[in-house]
Coordinates of C-alpha atoms in Angstrom, one line a residue:
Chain A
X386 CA -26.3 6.7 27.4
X387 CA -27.0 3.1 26.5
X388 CA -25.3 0.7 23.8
X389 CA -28.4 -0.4 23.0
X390 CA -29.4 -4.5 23.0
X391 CA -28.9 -5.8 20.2
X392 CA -26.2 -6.3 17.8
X393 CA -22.7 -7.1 18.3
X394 CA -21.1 -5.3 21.0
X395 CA -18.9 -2.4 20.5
X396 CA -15.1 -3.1 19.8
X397 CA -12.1 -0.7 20.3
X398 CA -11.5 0.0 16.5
X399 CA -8.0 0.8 17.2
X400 CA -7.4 -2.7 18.7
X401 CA -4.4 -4.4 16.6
X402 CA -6.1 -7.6 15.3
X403 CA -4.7 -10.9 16.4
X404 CA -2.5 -12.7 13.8
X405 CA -5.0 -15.4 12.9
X406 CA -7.1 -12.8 11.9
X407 CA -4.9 -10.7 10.2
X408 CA -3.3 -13.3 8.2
X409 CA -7.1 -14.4 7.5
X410 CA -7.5 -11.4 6.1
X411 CA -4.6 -11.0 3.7
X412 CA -5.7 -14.7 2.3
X413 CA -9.4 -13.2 1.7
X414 CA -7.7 -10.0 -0.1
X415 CA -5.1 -12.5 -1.8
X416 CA -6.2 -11.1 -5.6
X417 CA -5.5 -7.4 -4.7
X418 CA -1.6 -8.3 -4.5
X419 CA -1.6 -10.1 -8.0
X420 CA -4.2 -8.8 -10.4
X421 CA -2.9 -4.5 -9.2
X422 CA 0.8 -5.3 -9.4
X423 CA 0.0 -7.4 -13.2
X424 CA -2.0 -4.2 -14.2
X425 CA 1.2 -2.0 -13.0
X426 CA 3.2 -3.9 -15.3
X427 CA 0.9 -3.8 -18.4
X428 CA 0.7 -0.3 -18.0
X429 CA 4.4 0.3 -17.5
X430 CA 5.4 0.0 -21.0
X431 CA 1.8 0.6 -22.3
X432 CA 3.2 3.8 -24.3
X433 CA 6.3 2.7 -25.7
X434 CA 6.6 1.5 -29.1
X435 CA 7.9 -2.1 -28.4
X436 CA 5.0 -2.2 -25.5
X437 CA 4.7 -5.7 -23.6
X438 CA 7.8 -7.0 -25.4
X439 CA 10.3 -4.8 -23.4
X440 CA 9.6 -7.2 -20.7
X441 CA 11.7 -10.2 -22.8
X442 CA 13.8 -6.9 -24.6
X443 CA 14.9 -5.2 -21.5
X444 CA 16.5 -8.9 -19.6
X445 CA 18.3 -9.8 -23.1
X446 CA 19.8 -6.4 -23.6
X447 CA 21.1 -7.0 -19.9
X448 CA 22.9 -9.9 -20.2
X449 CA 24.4 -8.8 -23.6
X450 CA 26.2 -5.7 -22.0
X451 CA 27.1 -8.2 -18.9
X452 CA 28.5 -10.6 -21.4
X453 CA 30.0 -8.0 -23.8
X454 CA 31.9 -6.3 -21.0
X455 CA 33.1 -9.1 -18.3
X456 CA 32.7 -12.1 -21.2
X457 CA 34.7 -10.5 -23.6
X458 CA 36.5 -7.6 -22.9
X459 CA 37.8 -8.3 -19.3
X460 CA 37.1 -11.9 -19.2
X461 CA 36.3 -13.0 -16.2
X462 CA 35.5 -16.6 -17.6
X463 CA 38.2 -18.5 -15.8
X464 CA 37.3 -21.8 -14.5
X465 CA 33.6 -21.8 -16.4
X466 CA 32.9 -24.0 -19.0
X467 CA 29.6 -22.3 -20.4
X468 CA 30.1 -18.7 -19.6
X469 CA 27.5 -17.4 -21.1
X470 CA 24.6 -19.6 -19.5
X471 CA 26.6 -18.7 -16.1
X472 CA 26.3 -15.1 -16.2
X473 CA 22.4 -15.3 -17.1
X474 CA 21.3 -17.4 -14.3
X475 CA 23.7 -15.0 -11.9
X476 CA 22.3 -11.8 -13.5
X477 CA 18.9 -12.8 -13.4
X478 CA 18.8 -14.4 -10.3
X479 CA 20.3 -11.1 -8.5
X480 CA 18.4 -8.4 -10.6
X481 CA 15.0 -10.3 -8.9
X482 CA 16.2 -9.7 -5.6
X483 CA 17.4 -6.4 -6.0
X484 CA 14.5 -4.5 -7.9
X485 CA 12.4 -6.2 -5.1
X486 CA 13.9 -5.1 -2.5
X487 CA 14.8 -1.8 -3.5
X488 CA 11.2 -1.3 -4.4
X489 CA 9.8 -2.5 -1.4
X490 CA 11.7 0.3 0.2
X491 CA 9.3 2.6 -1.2
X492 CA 6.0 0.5 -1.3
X493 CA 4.3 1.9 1.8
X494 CA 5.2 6.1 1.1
X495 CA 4.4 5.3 -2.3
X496 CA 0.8 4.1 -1.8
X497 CA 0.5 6.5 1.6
X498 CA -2.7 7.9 -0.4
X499 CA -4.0 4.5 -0.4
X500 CA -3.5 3.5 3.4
X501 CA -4.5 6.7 4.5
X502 CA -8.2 5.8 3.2
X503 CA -8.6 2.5 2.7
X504 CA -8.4 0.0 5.7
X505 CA -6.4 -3.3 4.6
X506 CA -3.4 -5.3 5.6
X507 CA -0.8 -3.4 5.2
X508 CA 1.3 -6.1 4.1
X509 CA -0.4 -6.6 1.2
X510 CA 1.8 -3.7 -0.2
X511 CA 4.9 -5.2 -0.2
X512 CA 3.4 -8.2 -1.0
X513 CA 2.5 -6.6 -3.9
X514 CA 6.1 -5.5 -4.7
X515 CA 7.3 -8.8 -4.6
X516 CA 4.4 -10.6 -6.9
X517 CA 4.9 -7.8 -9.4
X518 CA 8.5 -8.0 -9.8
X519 CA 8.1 -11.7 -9.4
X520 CA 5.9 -11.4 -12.6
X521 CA 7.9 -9.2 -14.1
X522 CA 10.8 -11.5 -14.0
X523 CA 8.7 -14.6 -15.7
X524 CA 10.2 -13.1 -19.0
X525 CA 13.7 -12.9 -18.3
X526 CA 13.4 -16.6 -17.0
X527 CA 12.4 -17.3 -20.7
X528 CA 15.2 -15.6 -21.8
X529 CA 17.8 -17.1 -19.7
X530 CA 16.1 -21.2 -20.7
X531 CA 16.7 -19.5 -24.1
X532 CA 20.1 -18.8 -23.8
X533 CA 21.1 -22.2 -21.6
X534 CA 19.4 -24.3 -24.4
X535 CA 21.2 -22.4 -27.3
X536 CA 24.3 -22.6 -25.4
X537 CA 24.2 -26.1 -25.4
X538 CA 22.6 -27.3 -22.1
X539 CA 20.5 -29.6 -21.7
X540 CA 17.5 -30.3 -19.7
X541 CA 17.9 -33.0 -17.2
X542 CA 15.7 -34.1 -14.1
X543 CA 17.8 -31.2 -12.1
X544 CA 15.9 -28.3 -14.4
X545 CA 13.0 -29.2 -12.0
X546 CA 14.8 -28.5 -8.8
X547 CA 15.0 -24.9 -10.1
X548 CA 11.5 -24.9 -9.6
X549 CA 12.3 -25.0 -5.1
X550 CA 14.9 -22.8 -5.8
X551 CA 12.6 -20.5 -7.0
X552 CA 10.2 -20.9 -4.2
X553 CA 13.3 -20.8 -1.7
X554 CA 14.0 -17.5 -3.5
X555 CA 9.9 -15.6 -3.6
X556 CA 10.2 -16.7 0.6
X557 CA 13.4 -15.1 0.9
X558 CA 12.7 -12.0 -1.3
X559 CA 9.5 -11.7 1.0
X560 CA 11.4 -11.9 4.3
X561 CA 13.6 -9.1 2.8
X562 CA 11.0 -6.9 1.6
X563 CA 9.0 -6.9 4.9
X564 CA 12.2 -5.5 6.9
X565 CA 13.1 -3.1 3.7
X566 CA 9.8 -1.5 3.6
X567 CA 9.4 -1.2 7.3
X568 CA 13.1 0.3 7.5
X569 CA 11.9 2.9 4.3
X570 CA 9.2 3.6 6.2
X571 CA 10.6 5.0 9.2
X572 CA 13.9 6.0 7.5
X573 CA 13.4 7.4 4.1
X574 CA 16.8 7.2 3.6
X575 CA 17.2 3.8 2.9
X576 CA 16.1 4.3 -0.3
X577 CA 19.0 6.4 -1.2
X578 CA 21.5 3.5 0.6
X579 CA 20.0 0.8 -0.8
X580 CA 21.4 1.0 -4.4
X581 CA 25.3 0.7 -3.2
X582 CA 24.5 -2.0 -0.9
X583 CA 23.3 -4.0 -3.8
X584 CA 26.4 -2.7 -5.7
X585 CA 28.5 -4.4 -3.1
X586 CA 26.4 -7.4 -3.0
X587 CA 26.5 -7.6 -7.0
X588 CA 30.7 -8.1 -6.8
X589 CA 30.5 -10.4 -3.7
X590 CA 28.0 -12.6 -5.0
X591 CA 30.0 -14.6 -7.6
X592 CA 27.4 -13.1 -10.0
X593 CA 30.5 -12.3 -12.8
X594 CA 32.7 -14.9 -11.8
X595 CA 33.1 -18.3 -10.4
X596 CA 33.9 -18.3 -6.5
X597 CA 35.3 -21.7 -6.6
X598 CA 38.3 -20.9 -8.8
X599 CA 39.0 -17.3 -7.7
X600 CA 38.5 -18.2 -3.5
X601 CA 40.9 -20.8 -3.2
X602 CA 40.9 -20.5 0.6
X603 CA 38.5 -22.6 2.7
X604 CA 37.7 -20.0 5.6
X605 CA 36.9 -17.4 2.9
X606 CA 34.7 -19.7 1.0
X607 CA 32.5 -20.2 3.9
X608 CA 32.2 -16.7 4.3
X609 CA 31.2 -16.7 0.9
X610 CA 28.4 -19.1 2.0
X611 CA 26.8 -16.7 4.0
X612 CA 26.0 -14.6 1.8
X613 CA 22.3 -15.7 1.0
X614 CA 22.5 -14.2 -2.9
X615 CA 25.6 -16.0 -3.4
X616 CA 23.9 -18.9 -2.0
X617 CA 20.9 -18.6 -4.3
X618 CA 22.7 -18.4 -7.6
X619 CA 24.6 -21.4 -6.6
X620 CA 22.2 -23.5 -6.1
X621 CA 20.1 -22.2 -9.0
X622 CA 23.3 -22.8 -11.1
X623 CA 23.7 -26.3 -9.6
X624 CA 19.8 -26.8 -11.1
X625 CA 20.8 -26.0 -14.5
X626 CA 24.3 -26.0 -15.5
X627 CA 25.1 -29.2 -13.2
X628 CA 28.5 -29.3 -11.3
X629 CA 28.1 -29.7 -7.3
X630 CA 27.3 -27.6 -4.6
X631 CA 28.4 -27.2 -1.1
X632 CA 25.9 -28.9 1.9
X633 CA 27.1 -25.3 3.9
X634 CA 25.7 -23.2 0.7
X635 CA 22.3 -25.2 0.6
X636 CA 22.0 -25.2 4.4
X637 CA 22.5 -21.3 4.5
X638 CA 19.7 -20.6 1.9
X639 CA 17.0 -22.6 3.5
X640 CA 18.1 -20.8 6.6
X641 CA 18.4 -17.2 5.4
X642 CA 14.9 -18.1 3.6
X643 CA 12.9 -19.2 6.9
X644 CA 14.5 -16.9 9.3
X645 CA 13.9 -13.8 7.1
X646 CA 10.6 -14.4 6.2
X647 CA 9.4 -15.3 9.9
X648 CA 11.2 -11.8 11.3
X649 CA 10.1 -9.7 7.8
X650 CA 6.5 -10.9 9.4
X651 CA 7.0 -9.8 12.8
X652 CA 9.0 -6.9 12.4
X653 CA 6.7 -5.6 9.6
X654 CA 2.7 -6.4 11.6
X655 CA 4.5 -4.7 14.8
X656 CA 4.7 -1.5 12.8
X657 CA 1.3 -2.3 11.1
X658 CA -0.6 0.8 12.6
X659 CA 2.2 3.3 12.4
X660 CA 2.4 3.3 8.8
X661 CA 0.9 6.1 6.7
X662 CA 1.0 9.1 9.5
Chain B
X742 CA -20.1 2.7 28.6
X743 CA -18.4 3.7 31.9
X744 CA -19.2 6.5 31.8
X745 CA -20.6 9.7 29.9
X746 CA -17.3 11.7 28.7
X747 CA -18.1 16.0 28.9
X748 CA -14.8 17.7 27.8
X749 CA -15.7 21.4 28.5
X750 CA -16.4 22.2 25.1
X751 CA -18.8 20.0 24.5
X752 CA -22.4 21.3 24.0
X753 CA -25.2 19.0 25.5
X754 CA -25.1 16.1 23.3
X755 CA -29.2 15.0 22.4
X756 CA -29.1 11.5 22.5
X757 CA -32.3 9.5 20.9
X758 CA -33.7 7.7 23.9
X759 CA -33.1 3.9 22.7
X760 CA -31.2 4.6 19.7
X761 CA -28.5 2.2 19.4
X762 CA -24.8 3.9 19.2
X763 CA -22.8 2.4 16.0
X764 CA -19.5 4.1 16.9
X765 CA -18.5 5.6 20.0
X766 CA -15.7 8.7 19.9
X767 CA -14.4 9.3 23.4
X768 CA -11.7 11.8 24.4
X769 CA -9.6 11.8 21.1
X770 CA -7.0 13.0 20.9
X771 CA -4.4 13.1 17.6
X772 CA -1.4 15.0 16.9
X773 CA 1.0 14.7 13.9
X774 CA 4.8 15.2 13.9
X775 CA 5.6 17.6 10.8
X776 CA 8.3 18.5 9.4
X777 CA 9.3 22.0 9.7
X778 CA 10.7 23.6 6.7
X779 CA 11.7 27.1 7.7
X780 CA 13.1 29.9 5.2
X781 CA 16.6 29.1 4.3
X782 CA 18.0 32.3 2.6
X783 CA 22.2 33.4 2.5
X784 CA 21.1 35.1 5.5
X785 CA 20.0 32.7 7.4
X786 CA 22.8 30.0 6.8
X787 CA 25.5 32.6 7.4
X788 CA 23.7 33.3 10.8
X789 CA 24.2 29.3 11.4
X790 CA 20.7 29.3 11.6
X791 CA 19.3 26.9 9.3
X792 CA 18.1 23.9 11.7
X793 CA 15.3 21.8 10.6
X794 CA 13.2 20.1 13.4
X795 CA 9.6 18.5 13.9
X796 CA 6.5 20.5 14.8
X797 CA 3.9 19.0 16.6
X798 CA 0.4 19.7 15.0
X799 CA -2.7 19.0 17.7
X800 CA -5.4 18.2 15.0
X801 CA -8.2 16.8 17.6
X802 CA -7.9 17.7 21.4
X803 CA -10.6 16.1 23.3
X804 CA -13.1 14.7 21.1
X805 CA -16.6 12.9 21.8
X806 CA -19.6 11.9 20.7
X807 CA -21.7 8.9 19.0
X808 CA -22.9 7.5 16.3
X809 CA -26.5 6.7 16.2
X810 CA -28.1 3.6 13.8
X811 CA -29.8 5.2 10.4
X812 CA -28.9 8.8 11.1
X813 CA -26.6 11.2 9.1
X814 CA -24.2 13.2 10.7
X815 CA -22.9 16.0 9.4
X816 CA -19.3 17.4 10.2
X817 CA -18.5 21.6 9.6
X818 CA -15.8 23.3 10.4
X819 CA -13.2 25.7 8.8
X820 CA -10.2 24.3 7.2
X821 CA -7.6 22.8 9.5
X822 CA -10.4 22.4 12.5
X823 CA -9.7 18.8 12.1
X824 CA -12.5 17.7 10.4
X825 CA -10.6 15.2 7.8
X826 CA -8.2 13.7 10.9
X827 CA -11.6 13.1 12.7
X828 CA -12.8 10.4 9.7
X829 CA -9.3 9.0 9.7
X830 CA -9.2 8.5 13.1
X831 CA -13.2 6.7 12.8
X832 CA -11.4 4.4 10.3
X833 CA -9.1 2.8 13.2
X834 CA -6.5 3.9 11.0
X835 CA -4.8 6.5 12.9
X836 CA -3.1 6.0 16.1
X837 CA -4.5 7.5 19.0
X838 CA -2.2 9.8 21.1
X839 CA -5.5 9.3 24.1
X840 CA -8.8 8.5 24.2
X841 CA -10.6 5.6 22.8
X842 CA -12.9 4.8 19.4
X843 CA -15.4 2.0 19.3
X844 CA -17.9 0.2 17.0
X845 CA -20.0 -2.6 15.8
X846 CA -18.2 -2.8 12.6
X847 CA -15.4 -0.7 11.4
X848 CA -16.4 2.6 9.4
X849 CA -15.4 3.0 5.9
X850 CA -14.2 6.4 4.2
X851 CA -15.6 7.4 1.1
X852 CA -12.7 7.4 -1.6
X853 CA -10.9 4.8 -3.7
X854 CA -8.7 7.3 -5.5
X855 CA -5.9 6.5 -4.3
X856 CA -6.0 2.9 -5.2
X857 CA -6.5 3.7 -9.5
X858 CA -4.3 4.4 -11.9
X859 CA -4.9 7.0 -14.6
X860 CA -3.4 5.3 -17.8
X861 CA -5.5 2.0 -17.6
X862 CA -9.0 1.9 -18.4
X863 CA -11.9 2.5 -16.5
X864 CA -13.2 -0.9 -16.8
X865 CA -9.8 -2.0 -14.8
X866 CA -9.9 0.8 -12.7
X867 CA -13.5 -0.7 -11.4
X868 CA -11.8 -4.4 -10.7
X869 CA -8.7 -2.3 -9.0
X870 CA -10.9 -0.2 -6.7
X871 CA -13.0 -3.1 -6.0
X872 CA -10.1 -5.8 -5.0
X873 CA -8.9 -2.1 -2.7
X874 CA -12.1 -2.2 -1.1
X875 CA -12.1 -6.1 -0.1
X876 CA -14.5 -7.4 -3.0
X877 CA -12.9 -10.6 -5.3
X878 CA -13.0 -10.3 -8.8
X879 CA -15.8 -12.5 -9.0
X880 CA -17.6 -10.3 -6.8
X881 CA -16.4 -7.4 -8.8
X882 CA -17.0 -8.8 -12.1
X883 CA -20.7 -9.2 -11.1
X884 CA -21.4 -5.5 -10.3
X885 CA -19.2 -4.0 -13.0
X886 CA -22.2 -3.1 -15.2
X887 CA -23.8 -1.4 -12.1
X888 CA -21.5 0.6 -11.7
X889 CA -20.8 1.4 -14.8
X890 CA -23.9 2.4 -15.6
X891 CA -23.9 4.8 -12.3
X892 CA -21.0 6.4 -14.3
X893 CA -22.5 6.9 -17.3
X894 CA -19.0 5.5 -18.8
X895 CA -21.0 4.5 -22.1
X896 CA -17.9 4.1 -24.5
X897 CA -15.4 5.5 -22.2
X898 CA -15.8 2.2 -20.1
X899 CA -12.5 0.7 -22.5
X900 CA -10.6 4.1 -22.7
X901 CA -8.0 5.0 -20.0
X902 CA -9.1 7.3 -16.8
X903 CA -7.1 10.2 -17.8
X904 CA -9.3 10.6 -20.6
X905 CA -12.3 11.2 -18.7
X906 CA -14.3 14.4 -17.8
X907 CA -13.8 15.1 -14.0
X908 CA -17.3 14.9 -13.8
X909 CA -17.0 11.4 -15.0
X910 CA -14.6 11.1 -12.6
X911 CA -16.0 11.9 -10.2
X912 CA -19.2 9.7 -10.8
X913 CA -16.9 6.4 -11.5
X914 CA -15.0 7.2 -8.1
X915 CA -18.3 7.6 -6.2
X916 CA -19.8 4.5 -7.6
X917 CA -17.0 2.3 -6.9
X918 CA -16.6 3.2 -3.5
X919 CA -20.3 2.7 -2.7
X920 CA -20.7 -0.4 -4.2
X921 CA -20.2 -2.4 -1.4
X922 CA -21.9 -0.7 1.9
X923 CA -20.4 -0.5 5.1
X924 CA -23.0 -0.5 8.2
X925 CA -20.8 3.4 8.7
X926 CA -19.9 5.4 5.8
X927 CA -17.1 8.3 6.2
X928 CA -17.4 11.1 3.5
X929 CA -15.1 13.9 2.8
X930 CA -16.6 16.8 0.8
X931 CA -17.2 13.7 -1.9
X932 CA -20.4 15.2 -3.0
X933 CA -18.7 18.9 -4.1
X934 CA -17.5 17.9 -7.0
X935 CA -19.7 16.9 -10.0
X936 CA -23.1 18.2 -11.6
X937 CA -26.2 18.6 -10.5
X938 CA -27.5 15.1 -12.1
X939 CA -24.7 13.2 -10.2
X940 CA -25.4 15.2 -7.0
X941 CA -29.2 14.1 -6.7
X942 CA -28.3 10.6 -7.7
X943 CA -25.3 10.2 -5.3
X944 CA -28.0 11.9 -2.8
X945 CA -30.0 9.1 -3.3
X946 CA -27.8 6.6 -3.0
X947 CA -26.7 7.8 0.6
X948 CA -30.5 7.8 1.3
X949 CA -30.6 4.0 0.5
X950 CA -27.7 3.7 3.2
X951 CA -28.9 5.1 5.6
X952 CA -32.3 3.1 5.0
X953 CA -30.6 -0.2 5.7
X954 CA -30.2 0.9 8.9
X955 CA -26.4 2.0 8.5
X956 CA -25.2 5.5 9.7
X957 CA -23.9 8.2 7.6
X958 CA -20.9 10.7 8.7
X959 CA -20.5 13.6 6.4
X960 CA -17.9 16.2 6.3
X961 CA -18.6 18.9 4.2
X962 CA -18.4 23.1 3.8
X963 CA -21.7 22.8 2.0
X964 CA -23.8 24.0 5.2
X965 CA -27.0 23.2 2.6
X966 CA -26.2 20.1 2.5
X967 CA -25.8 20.0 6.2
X968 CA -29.1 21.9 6.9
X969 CA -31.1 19.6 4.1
X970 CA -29.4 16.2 4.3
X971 CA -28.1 15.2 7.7
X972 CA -30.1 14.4 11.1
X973 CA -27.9 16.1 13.5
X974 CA -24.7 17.7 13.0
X975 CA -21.0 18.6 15.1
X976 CA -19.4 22.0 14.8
X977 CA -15.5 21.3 15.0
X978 CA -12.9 23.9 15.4
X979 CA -9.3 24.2 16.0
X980 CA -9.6 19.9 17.4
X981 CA -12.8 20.9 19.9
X982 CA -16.2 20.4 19.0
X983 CA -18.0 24.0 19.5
X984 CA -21.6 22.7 19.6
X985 CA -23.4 19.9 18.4
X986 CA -26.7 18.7 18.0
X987 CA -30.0 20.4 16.0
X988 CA -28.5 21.0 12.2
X989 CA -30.1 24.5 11.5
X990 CA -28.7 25.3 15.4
X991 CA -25.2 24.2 14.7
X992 CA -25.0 25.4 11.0
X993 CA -26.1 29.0 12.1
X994 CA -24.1 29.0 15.1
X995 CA -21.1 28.5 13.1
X996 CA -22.2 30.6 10.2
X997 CA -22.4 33.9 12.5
X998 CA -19.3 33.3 14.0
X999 CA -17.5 33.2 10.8
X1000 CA -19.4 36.5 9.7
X1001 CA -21.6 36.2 7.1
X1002 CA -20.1 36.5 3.9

């Protein structure tokens, strides 16, 4: 048996490729994770009779029942001068992170069809997850400018640092969804945990209530500042509504940001060929 | 090559003196971990009895063979001989529990089903499939009439894909997924569905592959379309390959050891 002259020589097909190329080849295939996840959103509420505008509908109904229960009946608005433009930013800012995540738990058995016949990187999946919620959460942005303008705010030079936190925010959501769908993956169970871990997070984030006037003791406040939510909605608060922010809180998101997304990568590519059996 | 792999049940393998190999399948072997999901009556859970464990499924046991440039293969086989696993496994895709696949370029399956989505139109569906398959949307958006017109959409090109005839279907699935060639082409049983119209014309179009010198792998239980279409062809059964070689050989081989029916 001969491999014949010419041609490029034969390659073992199951070879993992090296990380240059792989990452080459998620840049080349860059479209795939925006134009599918923006066509799975069109489509979402393509039946309903409100159709695209549930995307701006379904954020403002949110905050109302936020505001309606913790604004007015319990009133947890202690220490907070505009109440109202603190609970959007908080709710906002943690319902981003949490559908992502919690969907990226199921972005690889969802699309199992899809990697069992197409060969692509697999991270474009998750990636996927996280552009598409990403997009989806465009809307509720506009809603919550809506709401800080008619509350009074206004727009100063700090509005445009919201646009790092932002950025901060899409690397750490990233970082998170590589290790979430990698964890669903192998454990399907996750799927079915991760909706009381975000429970937890949702009451020890300061997303109802300000931290500053409730933790009063300094040990527990740095505590507070390793949570990476709480870290994000502080500093995106600090963007709009003004005030100051801790060096400990902006340290820990820049960290939690660049650490998660560097091990999302490699615990995710590690597990690259597994997925899908 | 180190050298020629000859698991026992491998008939002698007629290689075309020259011909150059496109993808090399040596010693494969694939099993899959399923779940077991036994009977779990009053009986049974009173007895204490109802513990769920893994089953190991040996879907290929010792596989080889090649690939030669501008021939069709064709793959036959009852159901559950391993046939499907064998294209997976072509792909890369599947981990190997032994044994080693090679190749110039990597093989592409057949099938973009998986990537579409039923309530958008088919004119999406075509840009969806096409991103799936590697292509950019400029690339995309420069053969969507082709393939469109493959399909026979007409009107239906606007309407969503649930709407549509499975032969239509079928036709816009098969034109999508051939729209960009791969040097080796995987298919699995992709030419059952569909009339006889589509069947000539997607005939044709595997033709033109194999013309520009790319190779052809075909799975299929359409022993016709074994006998007809394909240059040589591998009898699979229970994860061993039975016999290989001459189609009519192979295909009768196989058909008197299932018993004519």
């Amino acid at each position: 048996m001969t491999d014949g002259d010419d041609g490029p020589p034969l390659f073992d097909l199951t070879d993992p490729p090296s990380v240059s190329d792989y990452l080459r080849d998620v840049w080349r295939r860059r479209e795939f994770a925006v134009v599918v996840p923006a066509q799975d959103l069109r489509a979402l509420n393509m039946d309903t009779a409100l159709g695209q505008f549930w995307h701006l509908v379904n954020p403002a109904l949110m905050i109302g029942v936020y505001f309606l229960i913790f604004g007015v009946i319990l009133d947890a608005r202690a220490g907070v001068d505009n109440y109202l433009g603190f609970l959007v930013i908080g709710v906002v800012v943690f319902h981003l992170t949490q559908r992502i995540v919690q969907d990226a738990a199921v972005s690889l058995s969802r699309n199992e069809g899809l990697i069992r016949s197409i060969q692509f990187p697999r991270i474009l999946l998750p990636l996927s997850t996280v552009n598409g919620q990403t997009l989806g959460f465009l809307p509720a942005l506009g809603v919550a400018a809506v709401t800080l303008l008619a509350t009074g705010e206004v727009p100063g030079w700090r509005w445009l640092a919201m646009v790092a936190v932002l950025a901060g925010q899409y690397v750490f959501n990233l970082g998170a969804a590589l290790i979430v769908a990698r964890l669903g993956a192998v454990v399907r169970d996750v799927n079915q945990l991760l909706p009381h871990v975000f429970r937890l997070l949702f009451y020890i984030s300061g997303v109802l209530f300000s931290v500053e006037t409730f933790v009063t003791d300094e040990t527990w406040r740095r505590l507070f500042a390793l949570n990476p939510i709480y870290d994000i909605i502080t500093c995106a608060r600090w963007c709009l509504l003004g005030g100051s922010v801790s060096a400990a809180v902006v340290v820990g998101f820049v960290v939690w940001s660049l650490v998660l997304s560097v091990c999302g990568f490699v615990v995710f590519s590690r597990a690259e060929r597994s997925f899908g059996r | 090559m180190t050298q020629s792999p000859a698991p026992a049940a491998t008939a002698s393998a007629p290689a075309p003196p020259g011909a150059e190999v496109t993808v090399s399948v040596e010693d494969v072997h694939v099993s899959y971990r399923v779940y077991d999901d036994p009977e779990t009556g009053l009986k049974q859970i009173v007895a204490g009895g109802r513990r769920r464990r893994f089953r190991t499924i040996r879907a290929l046991r010792g596989v080889s063979f090649d690939v030669y440039r501008g021939e069709s293969l064709g793959v036959i086989g009852p159901n559950g001989s391993g046939k499907s696993t064998l294209l997976a496994a072509m792909t890369g895709l599947l981990p190997l529990e032994s044994g080693r696949i090679r190749g110039r370029s990597r093989p592409a399956l057949l099938g973009v089903s998986a990537a579409l989505r039923p309530s958008l139109s088919g004119r999406r569906n075509i840009v969806i499939g096409g991103l799936a398959l590697g292509m950019t949307r400029e690339e995309v958006r420069g053969c969507l009439d082709e393939i469109a017109d493959f399909a026979g959409l007409g009107d239906f090109l606007d309407l969503p894909m649930r709407t549509y005839s499975s032969g239509m279907r079928a036709r816009l699935l098969f034109a999508i997924a051939t729209v960009r060639i791969p040097e080796v082409l995987l298919i699995d049983e992709a030419l059952a569905v569909g009339d006889q119209q589509f069947r000539n014309r997607s005939r044709r179009r595997i033709d033109e592959i194999r013309a520009s010198a790319g190779s052809v792998v075909l799975v299929t239980h359409d022993l016709k379309e074994v006998t007809d279409g394909c240059d040589r062809a591998i009898w699979l059964d229970a994860g061993l390959i039975q016999a290989q070689g001459d189609p009519a050989e192979v295909a009768g081989a196989y058909e008197s050891s299932v018993g004519t029916t």
